[in-house]
Tab-separated table of N, CA and C in Angstrom:
chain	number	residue	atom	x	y	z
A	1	UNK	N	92.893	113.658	80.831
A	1	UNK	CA	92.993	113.989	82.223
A	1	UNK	C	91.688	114.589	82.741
A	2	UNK	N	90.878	115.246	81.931
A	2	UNK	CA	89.821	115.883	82.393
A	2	UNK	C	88.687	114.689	82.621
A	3	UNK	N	88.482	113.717	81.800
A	3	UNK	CA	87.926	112.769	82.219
A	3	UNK	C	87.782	112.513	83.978
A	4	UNK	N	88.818	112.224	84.672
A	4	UNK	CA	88.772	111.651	85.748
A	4	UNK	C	88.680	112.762	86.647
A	5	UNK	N	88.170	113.928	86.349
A	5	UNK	CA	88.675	115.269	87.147
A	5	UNK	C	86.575	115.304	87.921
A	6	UNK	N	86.425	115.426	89.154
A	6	UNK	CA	85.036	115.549	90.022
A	6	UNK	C	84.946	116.891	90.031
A	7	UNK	N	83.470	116.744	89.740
A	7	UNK	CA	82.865	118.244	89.453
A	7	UNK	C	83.253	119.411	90.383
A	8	UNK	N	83.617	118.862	91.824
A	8	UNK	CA	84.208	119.898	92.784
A	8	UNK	C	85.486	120.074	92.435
A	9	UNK	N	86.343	119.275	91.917
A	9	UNK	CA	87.468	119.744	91.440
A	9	UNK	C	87.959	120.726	90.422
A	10	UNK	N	86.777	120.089	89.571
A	10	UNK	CA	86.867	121.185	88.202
A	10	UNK	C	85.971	122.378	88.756
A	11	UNK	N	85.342	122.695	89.912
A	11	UNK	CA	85.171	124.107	90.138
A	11	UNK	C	86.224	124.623	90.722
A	12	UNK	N	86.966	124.333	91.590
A	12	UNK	CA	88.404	124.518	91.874
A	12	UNK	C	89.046	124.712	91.112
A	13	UNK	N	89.409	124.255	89.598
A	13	UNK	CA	90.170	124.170	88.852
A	13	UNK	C	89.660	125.554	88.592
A	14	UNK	N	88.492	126.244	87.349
A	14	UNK	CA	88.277	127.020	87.271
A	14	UNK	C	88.224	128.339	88.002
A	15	UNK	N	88.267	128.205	88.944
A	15	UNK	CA	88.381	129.381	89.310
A	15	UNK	C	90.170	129.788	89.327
A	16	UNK	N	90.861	129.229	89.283
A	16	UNK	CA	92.366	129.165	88.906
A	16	UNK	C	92.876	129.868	87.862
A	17	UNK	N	93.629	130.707	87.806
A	17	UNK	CA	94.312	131.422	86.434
A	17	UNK	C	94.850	130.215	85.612
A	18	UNK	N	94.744	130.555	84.421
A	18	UNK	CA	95.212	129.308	83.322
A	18	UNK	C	96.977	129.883	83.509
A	19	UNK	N	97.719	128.499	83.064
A	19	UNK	CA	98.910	129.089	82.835
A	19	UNK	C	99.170	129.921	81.564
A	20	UNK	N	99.932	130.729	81.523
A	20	UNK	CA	100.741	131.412	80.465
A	20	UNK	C	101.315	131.120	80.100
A	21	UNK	N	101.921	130.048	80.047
A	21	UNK	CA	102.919	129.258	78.948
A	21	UNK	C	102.435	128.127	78.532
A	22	UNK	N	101.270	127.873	78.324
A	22	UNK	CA	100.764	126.311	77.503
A	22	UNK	C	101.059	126.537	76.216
A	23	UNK	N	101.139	125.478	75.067
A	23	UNK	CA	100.915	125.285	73.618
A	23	UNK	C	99.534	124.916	73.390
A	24	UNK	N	98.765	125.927	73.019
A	24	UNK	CA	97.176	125.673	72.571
A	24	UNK	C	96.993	124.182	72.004
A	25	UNK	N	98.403	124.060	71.206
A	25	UNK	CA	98.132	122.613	70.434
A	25	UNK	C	98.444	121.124	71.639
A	26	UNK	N	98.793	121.576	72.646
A	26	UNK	CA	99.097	120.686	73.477
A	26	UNK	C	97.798	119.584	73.262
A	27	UNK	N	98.191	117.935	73.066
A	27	UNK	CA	96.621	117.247	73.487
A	27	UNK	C	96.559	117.311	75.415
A	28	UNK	N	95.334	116.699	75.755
A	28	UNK	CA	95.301	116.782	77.427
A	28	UNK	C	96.348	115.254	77.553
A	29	UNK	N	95.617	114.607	76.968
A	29	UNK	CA	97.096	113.625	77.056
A	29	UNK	C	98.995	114.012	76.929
A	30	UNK	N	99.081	114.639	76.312
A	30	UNK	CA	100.600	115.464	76.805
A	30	UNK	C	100.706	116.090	77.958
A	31	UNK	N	99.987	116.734	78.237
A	31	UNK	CA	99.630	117.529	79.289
A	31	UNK	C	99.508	116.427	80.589
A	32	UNK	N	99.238	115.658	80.768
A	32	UNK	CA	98.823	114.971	81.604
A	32	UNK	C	100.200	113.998	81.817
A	33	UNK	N	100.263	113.344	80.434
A	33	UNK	CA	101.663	112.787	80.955
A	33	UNK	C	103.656	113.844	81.405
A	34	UNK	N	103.131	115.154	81.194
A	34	UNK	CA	103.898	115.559	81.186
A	34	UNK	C	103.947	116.325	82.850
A	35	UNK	N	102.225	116.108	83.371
A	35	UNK	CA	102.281	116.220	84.666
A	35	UNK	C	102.781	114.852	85.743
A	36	UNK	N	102.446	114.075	85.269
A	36	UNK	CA	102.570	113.121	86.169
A	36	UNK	C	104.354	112.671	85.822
A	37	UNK	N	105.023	112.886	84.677
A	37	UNK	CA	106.526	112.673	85.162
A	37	UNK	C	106.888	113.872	85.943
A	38	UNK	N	106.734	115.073	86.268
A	38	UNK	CA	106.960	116.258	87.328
A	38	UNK	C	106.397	115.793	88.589
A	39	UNK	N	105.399	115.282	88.731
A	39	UNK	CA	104.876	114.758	89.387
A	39	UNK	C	105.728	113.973	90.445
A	40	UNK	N	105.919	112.518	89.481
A	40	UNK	CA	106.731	111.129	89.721
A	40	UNK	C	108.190	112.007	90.148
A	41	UNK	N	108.631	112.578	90.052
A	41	UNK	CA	109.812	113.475	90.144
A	41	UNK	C	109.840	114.028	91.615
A	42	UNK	N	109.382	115.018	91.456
A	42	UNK	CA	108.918	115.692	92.888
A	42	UNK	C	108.332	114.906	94.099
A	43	UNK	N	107.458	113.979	93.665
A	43	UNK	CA	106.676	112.870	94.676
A	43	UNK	C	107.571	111.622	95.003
A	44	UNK	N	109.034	111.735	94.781
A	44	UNK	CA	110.230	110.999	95.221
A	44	UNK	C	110.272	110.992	96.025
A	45	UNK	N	110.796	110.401	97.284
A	45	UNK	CA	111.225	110.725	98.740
A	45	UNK	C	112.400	111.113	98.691
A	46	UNK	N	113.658	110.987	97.853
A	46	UNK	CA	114.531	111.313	98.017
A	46	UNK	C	114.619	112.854	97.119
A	47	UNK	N	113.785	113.404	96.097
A	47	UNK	CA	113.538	114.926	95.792
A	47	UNK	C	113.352	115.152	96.983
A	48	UNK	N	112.265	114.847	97.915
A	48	UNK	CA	111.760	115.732	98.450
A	48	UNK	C	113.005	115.850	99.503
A	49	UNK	N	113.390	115.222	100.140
A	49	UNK	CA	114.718	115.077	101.679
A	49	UNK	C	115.965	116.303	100.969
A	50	UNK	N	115.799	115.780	99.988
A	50	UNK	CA	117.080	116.710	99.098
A	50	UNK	C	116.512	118.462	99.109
A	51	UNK	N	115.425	118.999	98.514
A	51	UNK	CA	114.898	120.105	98.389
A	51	UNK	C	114.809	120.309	100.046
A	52	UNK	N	114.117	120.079	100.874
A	52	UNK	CA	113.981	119.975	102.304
A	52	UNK	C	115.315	120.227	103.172
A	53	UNK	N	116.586	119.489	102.600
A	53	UNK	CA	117.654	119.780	103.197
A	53	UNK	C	118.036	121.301	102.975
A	54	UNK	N	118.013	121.790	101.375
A	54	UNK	CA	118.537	122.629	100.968
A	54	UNK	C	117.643	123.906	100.988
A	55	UNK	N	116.752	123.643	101.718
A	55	UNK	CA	115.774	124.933	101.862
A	55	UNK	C	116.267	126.603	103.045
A	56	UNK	N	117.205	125.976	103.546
A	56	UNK	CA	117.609	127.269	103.992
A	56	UNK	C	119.284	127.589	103.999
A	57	UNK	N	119.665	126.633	103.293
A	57	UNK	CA	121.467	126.864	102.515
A	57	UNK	C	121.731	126.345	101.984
A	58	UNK	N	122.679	126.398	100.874
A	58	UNK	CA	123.623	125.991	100.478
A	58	UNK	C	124.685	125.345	100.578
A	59	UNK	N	124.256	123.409	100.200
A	59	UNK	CA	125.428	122.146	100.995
A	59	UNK	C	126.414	121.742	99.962
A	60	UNK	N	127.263	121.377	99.971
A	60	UNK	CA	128.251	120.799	99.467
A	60	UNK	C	128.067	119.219	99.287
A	61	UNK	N	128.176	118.290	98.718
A	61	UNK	CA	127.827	117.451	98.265
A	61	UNK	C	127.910	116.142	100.021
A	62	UNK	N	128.830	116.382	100.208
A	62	UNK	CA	129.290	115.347	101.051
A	62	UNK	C	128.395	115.727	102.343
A	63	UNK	N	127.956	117.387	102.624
A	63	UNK	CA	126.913	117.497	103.733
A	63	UNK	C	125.342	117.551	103.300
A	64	UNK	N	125.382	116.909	102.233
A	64	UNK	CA	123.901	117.031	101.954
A	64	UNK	C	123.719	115.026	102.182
A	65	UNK	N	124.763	114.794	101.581
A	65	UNK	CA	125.050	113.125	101.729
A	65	UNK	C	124.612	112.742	103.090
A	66	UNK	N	125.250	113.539	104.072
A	66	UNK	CA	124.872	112.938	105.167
A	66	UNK	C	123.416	113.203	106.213
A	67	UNK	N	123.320	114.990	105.384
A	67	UNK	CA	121.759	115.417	105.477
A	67	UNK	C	120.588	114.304	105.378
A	68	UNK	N	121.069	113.721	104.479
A	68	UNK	CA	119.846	112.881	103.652
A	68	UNK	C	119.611	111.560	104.469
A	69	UNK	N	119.191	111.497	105.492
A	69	UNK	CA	119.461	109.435	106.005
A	69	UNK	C	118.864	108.709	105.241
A	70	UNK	N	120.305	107.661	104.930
A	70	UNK	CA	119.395	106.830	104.039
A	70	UNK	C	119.879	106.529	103.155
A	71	UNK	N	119.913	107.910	102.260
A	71	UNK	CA	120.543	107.945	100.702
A	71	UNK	C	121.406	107.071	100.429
A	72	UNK	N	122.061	106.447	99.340
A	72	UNK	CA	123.331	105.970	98.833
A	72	UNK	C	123.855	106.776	97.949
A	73	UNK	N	125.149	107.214	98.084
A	73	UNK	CA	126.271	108.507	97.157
A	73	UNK	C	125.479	107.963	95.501
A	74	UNK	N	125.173	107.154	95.048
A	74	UNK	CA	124.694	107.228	93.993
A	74	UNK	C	123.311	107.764	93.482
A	75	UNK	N	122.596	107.113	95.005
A	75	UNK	CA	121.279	107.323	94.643
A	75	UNK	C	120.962	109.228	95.023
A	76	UNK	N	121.997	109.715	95.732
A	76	UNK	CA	122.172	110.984	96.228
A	76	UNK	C	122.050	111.863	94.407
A	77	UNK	N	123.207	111.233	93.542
A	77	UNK	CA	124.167	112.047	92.587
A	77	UNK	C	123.019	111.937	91.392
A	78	UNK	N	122.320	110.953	91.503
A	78	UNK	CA	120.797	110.677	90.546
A	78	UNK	C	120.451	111.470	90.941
A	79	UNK	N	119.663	112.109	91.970
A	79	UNK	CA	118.197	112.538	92.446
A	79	UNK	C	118.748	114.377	92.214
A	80	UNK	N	120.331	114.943	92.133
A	80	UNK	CA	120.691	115.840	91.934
A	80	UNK	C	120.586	116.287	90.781
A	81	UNK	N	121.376	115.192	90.008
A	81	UNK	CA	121.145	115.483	88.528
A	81	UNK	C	120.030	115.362	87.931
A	82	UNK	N	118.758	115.102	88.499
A	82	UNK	CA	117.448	115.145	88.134
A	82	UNK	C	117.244	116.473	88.561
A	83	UNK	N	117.073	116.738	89.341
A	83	UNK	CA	116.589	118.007	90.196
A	83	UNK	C	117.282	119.277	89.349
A	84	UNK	N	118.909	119.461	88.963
A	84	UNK	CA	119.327	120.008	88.341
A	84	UNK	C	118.767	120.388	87.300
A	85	UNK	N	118.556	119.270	86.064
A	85	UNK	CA	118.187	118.788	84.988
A	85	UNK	C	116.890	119.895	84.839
A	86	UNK	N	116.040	119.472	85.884
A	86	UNK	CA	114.376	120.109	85.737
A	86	UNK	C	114.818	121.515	86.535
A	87	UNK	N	115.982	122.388	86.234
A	87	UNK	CA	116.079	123.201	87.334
A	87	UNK	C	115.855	123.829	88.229
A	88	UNK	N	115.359	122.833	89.351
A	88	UNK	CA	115.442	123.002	90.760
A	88	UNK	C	116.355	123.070	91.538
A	89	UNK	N	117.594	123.097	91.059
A	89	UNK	CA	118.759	123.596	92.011
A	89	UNK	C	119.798	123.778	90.585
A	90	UNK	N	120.607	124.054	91.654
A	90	UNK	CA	122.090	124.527	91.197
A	90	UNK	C	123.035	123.588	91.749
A	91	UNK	N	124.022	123.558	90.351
A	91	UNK	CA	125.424	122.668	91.219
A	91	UNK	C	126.517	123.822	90.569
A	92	UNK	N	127.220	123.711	91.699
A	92	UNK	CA	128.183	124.715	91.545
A	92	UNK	C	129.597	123.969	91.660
A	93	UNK	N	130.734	124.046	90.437
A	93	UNK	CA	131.916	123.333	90.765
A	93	UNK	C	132.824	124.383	91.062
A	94	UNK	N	133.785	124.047	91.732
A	94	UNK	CA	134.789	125.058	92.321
A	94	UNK	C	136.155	124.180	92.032
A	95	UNK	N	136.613	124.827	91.321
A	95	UNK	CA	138.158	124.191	90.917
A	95	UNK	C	138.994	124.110	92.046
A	96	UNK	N	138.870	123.226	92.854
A	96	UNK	CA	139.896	123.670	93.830
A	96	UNK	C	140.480	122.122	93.782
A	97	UNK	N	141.689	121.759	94.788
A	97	UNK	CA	142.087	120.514	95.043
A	97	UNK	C	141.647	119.800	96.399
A	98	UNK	N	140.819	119.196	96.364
A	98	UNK	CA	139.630	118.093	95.703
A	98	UNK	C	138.240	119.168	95.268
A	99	UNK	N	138.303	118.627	94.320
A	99	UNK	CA	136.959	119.642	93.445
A	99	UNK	C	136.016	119.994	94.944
A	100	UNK	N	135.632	121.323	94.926
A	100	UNK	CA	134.082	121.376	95.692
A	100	UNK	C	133.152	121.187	94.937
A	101	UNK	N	131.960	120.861	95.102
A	101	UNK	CA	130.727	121.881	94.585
A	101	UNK	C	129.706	121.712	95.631
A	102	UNK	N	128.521	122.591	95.334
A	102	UNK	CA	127.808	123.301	96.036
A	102	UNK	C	126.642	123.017	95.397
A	103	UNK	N	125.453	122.590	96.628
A	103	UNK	CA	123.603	122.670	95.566
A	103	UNK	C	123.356	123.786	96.219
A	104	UNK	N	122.654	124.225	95.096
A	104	UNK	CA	121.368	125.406	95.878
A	104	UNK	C	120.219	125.715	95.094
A	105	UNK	N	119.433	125.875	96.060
A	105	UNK	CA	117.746	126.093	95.614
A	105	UNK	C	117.587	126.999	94.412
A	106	UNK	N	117.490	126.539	92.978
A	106	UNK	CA	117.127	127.827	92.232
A	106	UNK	C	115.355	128.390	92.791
A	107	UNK	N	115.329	129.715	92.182
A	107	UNK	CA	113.863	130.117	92.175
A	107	UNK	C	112.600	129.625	91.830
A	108	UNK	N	112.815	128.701	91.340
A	108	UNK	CA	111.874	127.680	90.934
A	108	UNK	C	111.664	126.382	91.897
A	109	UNK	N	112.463	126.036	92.225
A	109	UNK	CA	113.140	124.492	93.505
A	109	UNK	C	112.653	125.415	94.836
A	110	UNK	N	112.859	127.069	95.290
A	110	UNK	CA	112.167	127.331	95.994
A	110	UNK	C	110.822	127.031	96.289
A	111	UNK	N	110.171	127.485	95.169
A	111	UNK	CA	108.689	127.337	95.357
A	111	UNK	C	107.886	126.567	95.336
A	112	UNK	N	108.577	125.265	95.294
A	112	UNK	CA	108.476	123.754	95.990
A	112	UNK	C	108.129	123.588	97.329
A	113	UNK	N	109.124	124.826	98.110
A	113	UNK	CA	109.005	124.603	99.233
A	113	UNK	C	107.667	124.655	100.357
A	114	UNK	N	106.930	125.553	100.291
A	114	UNK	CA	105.491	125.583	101.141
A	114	UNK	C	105.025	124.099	100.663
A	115	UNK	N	104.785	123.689	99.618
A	115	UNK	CA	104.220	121.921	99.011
A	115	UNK	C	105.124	121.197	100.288
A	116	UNK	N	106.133	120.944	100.013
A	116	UNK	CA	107.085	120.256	100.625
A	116	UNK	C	107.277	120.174	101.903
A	117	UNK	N	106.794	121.414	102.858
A	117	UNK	CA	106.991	121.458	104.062
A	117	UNK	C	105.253	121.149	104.215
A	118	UNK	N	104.199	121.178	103.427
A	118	UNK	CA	102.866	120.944	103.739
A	118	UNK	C	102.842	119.671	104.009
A	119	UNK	N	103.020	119.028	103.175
A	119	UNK	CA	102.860	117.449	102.830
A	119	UNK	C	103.983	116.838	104.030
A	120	UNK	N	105.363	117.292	104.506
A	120	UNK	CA	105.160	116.875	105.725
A	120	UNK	C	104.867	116.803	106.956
A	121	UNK	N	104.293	118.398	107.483
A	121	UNK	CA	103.339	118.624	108.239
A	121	UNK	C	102.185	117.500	108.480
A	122	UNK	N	101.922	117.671	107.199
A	122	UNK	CA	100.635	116.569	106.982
A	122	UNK	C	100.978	114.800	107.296
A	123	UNK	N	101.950	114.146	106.727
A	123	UNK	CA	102.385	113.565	107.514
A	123	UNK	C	103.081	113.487	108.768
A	124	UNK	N	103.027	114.007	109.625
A	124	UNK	CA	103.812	114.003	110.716
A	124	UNK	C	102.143	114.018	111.561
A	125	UNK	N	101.225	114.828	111.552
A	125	UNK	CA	100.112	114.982	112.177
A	125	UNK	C	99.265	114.042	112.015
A	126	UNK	N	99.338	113.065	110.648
A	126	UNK	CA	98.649	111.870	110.220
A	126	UNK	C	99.560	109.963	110.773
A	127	UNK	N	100.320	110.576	110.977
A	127	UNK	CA	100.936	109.114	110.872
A	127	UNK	C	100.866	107.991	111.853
A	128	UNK	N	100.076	108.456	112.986
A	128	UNK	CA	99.416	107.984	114.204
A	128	UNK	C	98.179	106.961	113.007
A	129	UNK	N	97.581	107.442	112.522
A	129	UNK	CA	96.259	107.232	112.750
A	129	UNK	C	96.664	106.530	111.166
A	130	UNK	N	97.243	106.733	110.235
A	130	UNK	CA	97.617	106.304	109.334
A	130	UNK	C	97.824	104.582	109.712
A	131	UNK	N	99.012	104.464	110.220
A	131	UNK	CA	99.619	103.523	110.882
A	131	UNK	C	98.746	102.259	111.741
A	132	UNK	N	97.668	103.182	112.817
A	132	UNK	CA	96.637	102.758	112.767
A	132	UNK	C	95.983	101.751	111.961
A	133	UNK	N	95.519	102.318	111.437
A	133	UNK	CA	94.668	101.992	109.740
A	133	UNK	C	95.115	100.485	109.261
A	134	UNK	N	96.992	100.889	109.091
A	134	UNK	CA	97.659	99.757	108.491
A	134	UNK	C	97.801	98.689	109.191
A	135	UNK	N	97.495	98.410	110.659
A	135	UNK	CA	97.732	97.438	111.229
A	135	UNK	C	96.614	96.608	111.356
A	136	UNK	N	95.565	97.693	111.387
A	136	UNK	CA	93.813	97.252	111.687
A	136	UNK	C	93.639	96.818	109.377
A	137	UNK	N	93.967	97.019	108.803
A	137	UNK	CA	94.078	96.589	107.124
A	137	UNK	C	94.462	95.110	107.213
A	138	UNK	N	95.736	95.215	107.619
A	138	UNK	CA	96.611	94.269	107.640
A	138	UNK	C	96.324	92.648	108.542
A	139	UNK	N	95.494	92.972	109.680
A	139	UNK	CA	95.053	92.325	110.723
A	139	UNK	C	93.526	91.733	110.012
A	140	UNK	N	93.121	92.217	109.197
A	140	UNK	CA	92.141	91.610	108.468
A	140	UNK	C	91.820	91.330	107.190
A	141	UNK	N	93.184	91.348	106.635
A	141	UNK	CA	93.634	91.399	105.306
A	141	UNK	C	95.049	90.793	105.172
A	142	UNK	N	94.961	89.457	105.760
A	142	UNK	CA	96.518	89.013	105.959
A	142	UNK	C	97.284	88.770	104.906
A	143	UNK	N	96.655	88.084	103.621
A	143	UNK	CA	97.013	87.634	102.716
A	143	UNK	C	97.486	88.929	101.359
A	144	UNK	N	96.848	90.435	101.626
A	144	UNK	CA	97.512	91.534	101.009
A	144	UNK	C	98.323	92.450	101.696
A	145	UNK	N	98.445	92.199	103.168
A	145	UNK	CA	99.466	93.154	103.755
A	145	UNK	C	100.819	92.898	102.759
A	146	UNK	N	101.281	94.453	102.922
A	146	UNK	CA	102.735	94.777	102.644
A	146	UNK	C	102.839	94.081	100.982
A	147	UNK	N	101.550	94.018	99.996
A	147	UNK	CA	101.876	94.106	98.607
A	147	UNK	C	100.858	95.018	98.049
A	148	UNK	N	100.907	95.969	96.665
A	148	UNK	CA	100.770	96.898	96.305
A	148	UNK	C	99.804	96.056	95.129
A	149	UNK	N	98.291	97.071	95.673
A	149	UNK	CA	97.609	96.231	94.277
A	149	UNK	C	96.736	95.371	94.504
């Protein structure tokens, strides 16, 4: 990973506190692939709509369902049990008749949040000119519009 890292970056980097929980024996290759699946995770659209919904309460499955536009109840119950999994939230079951349960932001899935509300700030202020871009790409690039690569 350090390979591809620009000298302004790696002064950025350095000046950064190291973490406190690495394995000295870690290679940068673990490290690296173990960033980019957190990464691939978090850089979901549907993590992010999900964390975003749940940033100032606590939903119940069926109002986060509809929080989410878009989602499908499956693709909803994936992106939970991921999020869970890496604990960024909480699911809470409540024995009742029809089961409840409940997500909520653990302390960690919080501090997602400033990233999460940046990055769409950032898109929302970019997407004019973004869009832009893609039509003026696309308009002279007919034969790669709308494929990846």
């Amino acid at each position: 990973m350090r390979g591809d890292i620009s000298p302004a970056s790696e002064h950025r980097d350095s000046a950064r506190p190291s973490p406190t929980n690495t394995d000295d024996h870690e290679s940068e290759e673990d490290i690296c692939r173990q960033v980019l699946q957190i990464l691939a995770l978090i850089g979901d659209k549907w993590s992010i709509l999900v964390i975003g919904q749940l940033r100032d309460r606590t939903l119940r499955f069926g109002e986060l369902n509809r929080a989410v536009t878009g989602i499908s109840q499956r693709m909803l119950t994936l992106t939970v049990r991921q999020l869970e999994r890496d604990g960024l939230l909480t699911r809470t079951l409540y024995p009742s008749v029809p089961p409840r349960v409940d997500y909520a932001l653990t302390e960690l899935g919080t501090t997602l949040l400033d990233s999460v509300v940046a990055l769409s700030e950032w898109a929302t202020t970019h997407r004019l000119e973004i869009n832009t871009n893609r039509v003026r790409y696309d308009a002279t690039h007919p034969s790669r519009s709308s494929t990846a690569g």
